[in-house]
């Protein structure tokens, strides 16, 4: 089966120097696939295109997803939890922005997000008047560093790794408290007719 994934998301999933898929989520999926007696092939696309491909049945499954009501209209989730994701806000080191756990405290700031991402139910349901959308975490980080935005949101572990890799960890800092912490799933395509596969995969993931 073909599993689509978005941009590299270390340490969850990424390409190594030899262009091979690595990461602890890749290892979890490969082990569950082996137990399910299926072969998996990973394909990488921008996040929005991944969603389109799995929705149309061009891909069999998509990894590293929050479960949302909208996604449940075209994906089978069952109990296919592959990891936990914690999201946090990040600002420039010189910023005086204050985040106290109430979204109204940062609603006047220009906020960068990834197009078609979910950051948890509470965040998704709040209306941020100055929200802008980009395609990758690297683009978000650059937009913040170049002062095109005031604040960004992302996986706290992945963004810290990418900030270090981009040598911008002294330019940008993380705010507390965390925004959300929810399970990440692998979702199987309804258009591909994969309900039984999703259920079997879930059984093997949880063994």
mmCIF file of C-alpha atoms in Angstrom:
data_model
loop_
_atom_site.group_PDB
_atom_site.id
_atom_site.type_symbol
_atom_site.label_atom_id
_atom_site.label_comp_id
_atom_site.label_asym_id
_atom_site.label_seq_id
_atom_site.Cartn_x
_atom_site.Cartn_y
_atom_site.Cartn_z
ATOM 1 C CA UNK A 1 0.000 0.000 0.000
ATOM 2 C CA UNK A 2 1.044 3.622 -0.470
ATOM 3 C CA UNK A 3 1.259 5.867 2.600
ATOM 4 C CA UNK A 4 1.662 9.592 2.021
ATOM 5 C CA UNK A 5 3.532 11.891 4.364
ATOM 6 C CA UNK A 6 4.091 15.626 4.430
ATOM 7 C CA UNK A 7 7.372 17.504 4.701
ATOM 8 C CA UNK A 8 10.117 16.022 6.866
ATOM 9 C CA UNK A 9 9.078 16.098 10.513
ATOM 10 C CA UNK A 10 12.057 15.004 12.633
ATOM 11 C CA UNK A 11 12.210 12.916 14.763
ATOM 12 C CA UNK A 12 8.834 11.481 13.639
ATOM 13 C CA UNK A 13 9.687 10.964 9.945
ATOM 14 C CA UNK A 14 12.387 12.296 7.629
ATOM 15 C CA UNK A 15 14.786 11.359 4.818
ATOM 16 C CA UNK A 16 18.350 10.516 5.843
ATOM 17 C CA UNK A 17 21.476 11.464 3.859
ATOM 18 C CA UNK A 18 20.976 8.377 1.678
ATOM 19 C CA UNK A 19 17.388 9.437 0.852
ATOM 20 C CA UNK A 20 15.816 6.681 2.955
ATOM 21 C CA UNK A 21 12.774 7.182 5.185
ATOM 22 C CA UNK A 22 13.703 7.203 8.849
ATOM 23 C CA UNK A 23 12.101 8.182 12.145
ATOM 24 C CA UNK A 24 10.356 6.491 15.035
ATOM 25 C CA UNK A 25 6.912 6.715 13.388
ATOM 26 C CA UNK A 26 8.295 5.095 10.219
ATOM 27 C CA UNK A 27 9.607 2.236 12.403
ATOM 28 C CA UNK A 28 6.225 1.835 14.162
ATOM 29 C CA UNK A 29 4.336 1.731 10.857
ATOM 30 C CA UNK A 30 6.760 -0.748 9.281
ATOM 31 C CA UNK A 31 6.442 -3.089 12.266
ATOM 32 C CA UNK A 32 2.631 -2.948 12.233
ATOM 33 C CA UNK A 33 2.629 -3.466 8.448
ATOM 34 C CA UNK A 34 4.819 -6.548 8.850
ATOM 35 C CA UNK A 35 2.396 -7.964 11.408
ATOM 36 C CA UNK A 36 -0.519 -7.159 9.076
ATOM 37 C CA UNK A 37 1.324 -8.925 6.230
ATOM 38 C CA UNK A 38 1.306 -5.934 3.882
ATOM 39 C CA UNK A 39 4.086 -4.037 2.156
ATOM 40 C CA UNK A 40 4.195 -0.275 2.548
ATOM 41 C CA UNK A 41 5.663 2.382 0.310
ATOM 42 C CA UNK A 42 6.015 5.974 1.484
ATOM 43 C CA UNK A 43 5.465 8.932 -0.821
ATOM 44 C CA UNK A 44 6.126 12.545 0.133
ATOM 45 C CA UNK A 45 4.037 15.539 -0.954
ATOM 46 C CA UNK A 46 3.072 18.947 0.442
ATOM 47 C CA UNK A 47 0.570 18.506 3.275
ATOM 48 C CA UNK A 48 -2.488 19.734 1.349
ATOM 49 C CA UNK A 49 -1.726 17.419 -1.570
ATOM 50 C CA UNK A 50 -1.378 14.472 0.806
ATOM 51 C CA UNK A 51 -4.907 15.126 2.043
ATOM 52 C CA UNK A 52 -6.235 15.368 -1.516
ATOM 53 C CA UNK A 53 -4.564 12.116 -2.563
ATOM 54 C CA UNK A 54 -5.878 10.091 0.359
ATOM 55 C CA UNK A 55 -9.336 11.642 0.003
ATOM 56 C CA UNK A 56 -9.523 10.661 -3.688
ATOM 57 C CA UNK A 57 -8.081 7.174 -3.133
ATOM 58 C CA UNK A 58 -4.846 7.918 -5.029
ATOM 59 C CA UNK A 59 -3.094 7.032 -1.759
ATOM 60 C CA UNK A 60 -4.124 4.280 0.641
ATOM 61 C CA UNK A 61 -3.263 6.018 3.897
ATOM 62 C CA UNK A 62 -1.808 9.185 5.409
ATOM 63 C CA UNK A 63 0.366 9.407 8.506
ATOM 64 C CA UNK A 64 0.787 11.893 11.390
ATOM 65 C CA UNK A 65 -2.771 13.207 11.526
ATOM 66 C CA UNK A 66 -4.921 14.638 14.260
ATOM 67 C CA UNK A 67 -8.408 13.121 14.082
ATOM 68 C CA UNK A 68 -10.970 15.819 13.235
ATOM 69 C CA UNK A 69 -14.667 15.604 12.295
ATOM 70 C CA UNK A 70 -13.883 16.800 8.753
ATOM 71 C CA UNK A 71 -11.163 14.177 8.241
ATOM 72 C CA UNK A 72 -13.452 11.466 9.594
ATOM 73 C CA UNK A 73 -15.625 12.019 6.507
ATOM 74 C CA UNK A 74 -12.957 10.496 4.230
ATOM 75 C CA UNK A 75 -10.576 8.544 6.479
ATOM 76 C CA UNK A 76 -10.873 5.489 8.727
ATOM 77 C CA UNK A 77 -8.991 6.061 11.996
ATOM 78 C CA UNK A 78 -10.077 3.245 14.337
ATOM 79 C CA UNK A 79 -7.451 3.165 17.112
ATOM 80 C CA UNK A 80 -4.499 3.786 14.800
ATOM 81 C CA UNK A 81 -2.523 6.029 17.168
ATOM 82 C CA UNK A 82 1.144 6.224 16.199
ATOM 83 C CA UNK A 83 2.460 9.062 18.397
ATOM 84 C CA UNK A 84 1.595 12.032 20.562
ATOM 85 C CA UNK A 85 2.057 15.617 19.372
ATOM 86 C CA UNK A 86 2.467 18.682 21.545
ATOM 87 C CA UNK A 87 2.112 22.085 19.859
ATOM 88 C CA UNK A 88 3.533 25.356 21.139
ATOM 89 C CA UNK A 89 3.768 28.988 20.113
ATOM 90 C CA UNK A 90 7.101 30.487 19.046
ATOM 91 C CA UNK A 91 8.116 34.156 18.824
ATOM 92 C CA UNK A 92 11.283 36.116 18.076
ATOM 93 C CA UNK A 93 13.613 36.262 21.071
ATOM 94 C CA UNK A 94 13.128 40.044 21.268
ATOM 95 C CA UNK A 95 9.326 39.765 21.336
ATOM 96 C CA UNK A 96 7.347 41.031 24.317
ATOM 97 C CA UNK A 97 4.322 38.875 23.375
ATOM 98 C CA UNK A 98 2.606 37.291 26.364
ATOM 99 C CA UNK A 99 0.690 33.998 26.092
ATOM 100 C CA UNK A 100 -1.266 32.959 29.168
ATOM 101 C CA UNK A 101 -3.235 30.004 27.792
ATOM 102 C CA UNK A 102 -6.113 32.192 26.570
ATOM 103 C CA UNK A 103 -6.151 32.656 22.785
ATOM 104 C CA UNK A 104 -7.479 36.211 23.165
ATOM 105 C CA UNK A 105 -4.114 37.149 24.699
ATOM 106 C CA UNK A 106 -2.389 36.692 21.314
ATOM 107 C CA UNK A 107 -5.314 37.341 18.949
ATOM 108 C CA UNK A 108 -3.941 40.774 17.945
ATOM 109 C CA UNK A 109 -0.726 39.178 16.642
ATOM 110 C CA UNK A 110 -0.039 38.044 13.094
ATOM 111 C CA UNK A 111 -0.039 34.253 13.497
ATOM 112 C CA UNK A 112 1.609 31.792 11.112
ATOM 113 C CA UNK A 113 0.214 28.272 10.572
ATOM 114 C CA UNK A 114 0.537 25.428 8.071
ATOM 115 C CA UNK A 115 -2.259 25.255 5.492
ATOM 116 C CA UNK A 116 -4.843 22.519 6.292
ATOM 117 C CA UNK A 117 -3.135 21.550 9.570
ATOM 118 C CA UNK A 118 -5.042 20.857 12.749
ATOM 119 C CA UNK A 119 -3.547 22.105 16.015
ATOM 120 C CA UNK A 120 -6.176 20.644 18.302
ATOM 121 C CA UNK A 121 -9.895 21.241 18.748
ATOM 122 C CA UNK A 122 -9.674 24.432 20.843
ATOM 123 C CA UNK A 123 -7.201 26.124 18.482
ATOM 124 C CA UNK A 124 -9.076 25.043 15.344
ATOM 125 C CA UNK A 125 -12.352 26.477 16.640
ATOM 126 C CA UNK A 126 -10.924 29.876 17.607
ATOM 127 C CA UNK A 127 -10.968 32.693 15.038
ATOM 128 C CA UNK A 128 -7.580 34.396 14.719
ATOM 129 C CA UNK A 129 -8.138 37.581 12.678
ATOM 130 C CA UNK A 130 -4.504 37.919 11.525
ATOM 131 C CA UNK A 131 -3.730 34.285 10.711
ATOM 132 C CA UNK A 132 -1.605 33.501 7.643
ATOM 133 C CA UNK A 133 -0.897 30.098 6.109
ATOM 134 C CA UNK A 134 2.261 28.604 4.585
ATOM 135 C CA UNK A 135 3.231 25.125 3.373
ATOM 136 C CA UNK A 136 6.148 24.044 5.598
ATOM 137 C CA UNK A 137 7.583 24.568 9.065
ATOM 138 C CA UNK A 138 10.777 25.928 7.501
ATOM 139 C CA UNK A 139 8.746 28.619 5.716
ATOM 140 C CA UNK A 140 7.018 29.487 8.985
ATOM 141 C CA UNK A 141 10.333 29.836 10.808
ATOM 142 C CA UNK A 142 11.752 32.061 8.064
ATOM 143 C CA UNK A 143 8.624 34.227 8.021
ATOM 144 C CA UNK A 144 8.969 34.812 11.762
ATOM 145 C CA UNK A 145 12.717 35.482 11.601
ATOM 146 C CA UNK A 146 12.189 37.930 8.701
ATOM 147 C CA UNK A 147 9.438 39.719 10.677
ATOM 148 C CA UNK A 148 6.625 38.875 8.272
ATOM 149 C CA UNK A 149 4.686 37.538 11.248
ATOM 150 C CA UNK A 150 4.654 37.973 15.031
ATOM 151 C CA UNK A 151 4.106 34.412 16.230
ATOM 152 C CA UNK A 152 3.960 30.865 14.815
ATOM 153 C CA UNK A 153 2.630 27.549 16.063
ATOM 154 C CA UNK A 154 4.087 24.085 15.599
ATOM 155 C CA UNK A 155 5.190 20.790 17.074
ATOM 156 C CA UNK A 156 7.468 21.834 19.935
ATOM 157 C CA UNK A 157 9.991 19.043 19.369
ATOM 158 C CA UNK A 158 10.151 19.310 15.570
ATOM 159 C CA UNK A 159 10.413 23.102 15.525
ATOM 160 C CA UNK A 160 13.234 23.091 18.068
ATOM 161 C CA UNK A 161 15.141 20.551 15.949
ATOM 162 C CA UNK A 162 14.574 22.634 12.822
ATOM 163 C CA UNK A 163 15.554 25.873 14.562
ATOM 164 C CA UNK A 164 18.804 24.239 15.602
ATOM 165 C CA UNK A 165 19.408 22.903 12.093
ATOM 166 C CA UNK A 166 18.706 26.356 10.594
ATOM 167 C CA UNK A 167 20.948 27.982 13.243
ATOM 168 C CA UNK A 168 18.083 30.202 14.378
ATOM 169 C CA UNK A 169 17.622 28.827 17.896
ATOM 170 C CA UNK A 170 19.074 32.041 19.369
ATOM 171 C CA UNK A 171 16.675 34.162 17.269
ATOM 172 C CA UNK A 172 13.420 32.428 18.194
ATOM 173 C CA UNK A 173 12.056 31.165 21.506
ATOM 174 C CA UNK A 174 9.172 28.985 22.602
ATOM 175 C CA UNK A 175 6.317 30.240 24.779
ATOM 176 C CA UNK A 176 4.695 28.382 27.656
ATOM 177 C CA UNK A 177 2.188 26.920 28.311
ATOM 178 C CA UNK A 178 1.740 24.375 25.497
ATOM 179 C CA UNK A 179 -1.176 24.947 23.121
ATOM 180 C CA UNK A 180 -2.290 21.327 22.698
ATOM 181 C CA UNK A 181 -1.201 17.739 23.201
ATOM 182 C CA UNK A 182 -3.148 15.121 21.265
ATOM 183 C CA UNK A 183 -2.603 11.734 19.598
ATOM 184 C CA UNK A 184 -1.400 11.442 16.018
ATOM 185 C CA UNK A 185 -3.010 8.809 13.805
ATOM 186 C CA UNK A 186 -2.490 7.023 10.542
ATOM 187 C CA UNK A 187 -5.752 7.354 8.595
ATOM 188 C CA UNK A 188 -6.867 4.931 5.860
ATOM 189 C CA UNK A 189 -8.688 6.038 2.725
ATOM 190 C CA UNK A 190 -12.450 5.489 2.557
ATOM 191 C CA UNK A 191 -12.275 5.989 -1.220
ATOM 192 C CA UNK A 192 -9.776 3.121 -1.309
ATOM 193 C CA UNK A 193 -12.174 0.861 0.600
ATOM 194 C CA UNK A 194 -9.760 0.280 3.473
ATOM 195 C CA UNK A 195 -12.050 -0.070 6.482
ATOM 196 C CA UNK A 196 -11.055 -3.694 7.165
ATOM 197 C CA UNK A 197 -7.368 -2.881 6.671
ATOM 198 C CA UNK A 198 -7.620 0.049 9.085
ATOM 199 C CA UNK A 199 -9.202 -2.180 11.723
ATOM 200 C CA UNK A 200 -6.582 -4.902 11.298
ATOM 201 C CA UNK A 201 -3.746 -2.375 11.334
ATOM 202 C CA UNK A 202 -5.145 -0.927 14.560
ATOM 203 C CA UNK A 203 -5.190 -4.361 16.187
ATOM 204 C CA UNK A 204 -1.527 -4.909 15.322
ATOM 205 C CA UNK A 205 -0.461 -1.411 16.393
ATOM 206 C CA UNK A 206 -1.894 -2.058 19.837
ATOM 207 C CA UNK A 207 -0.395 -5.497 20.401
#
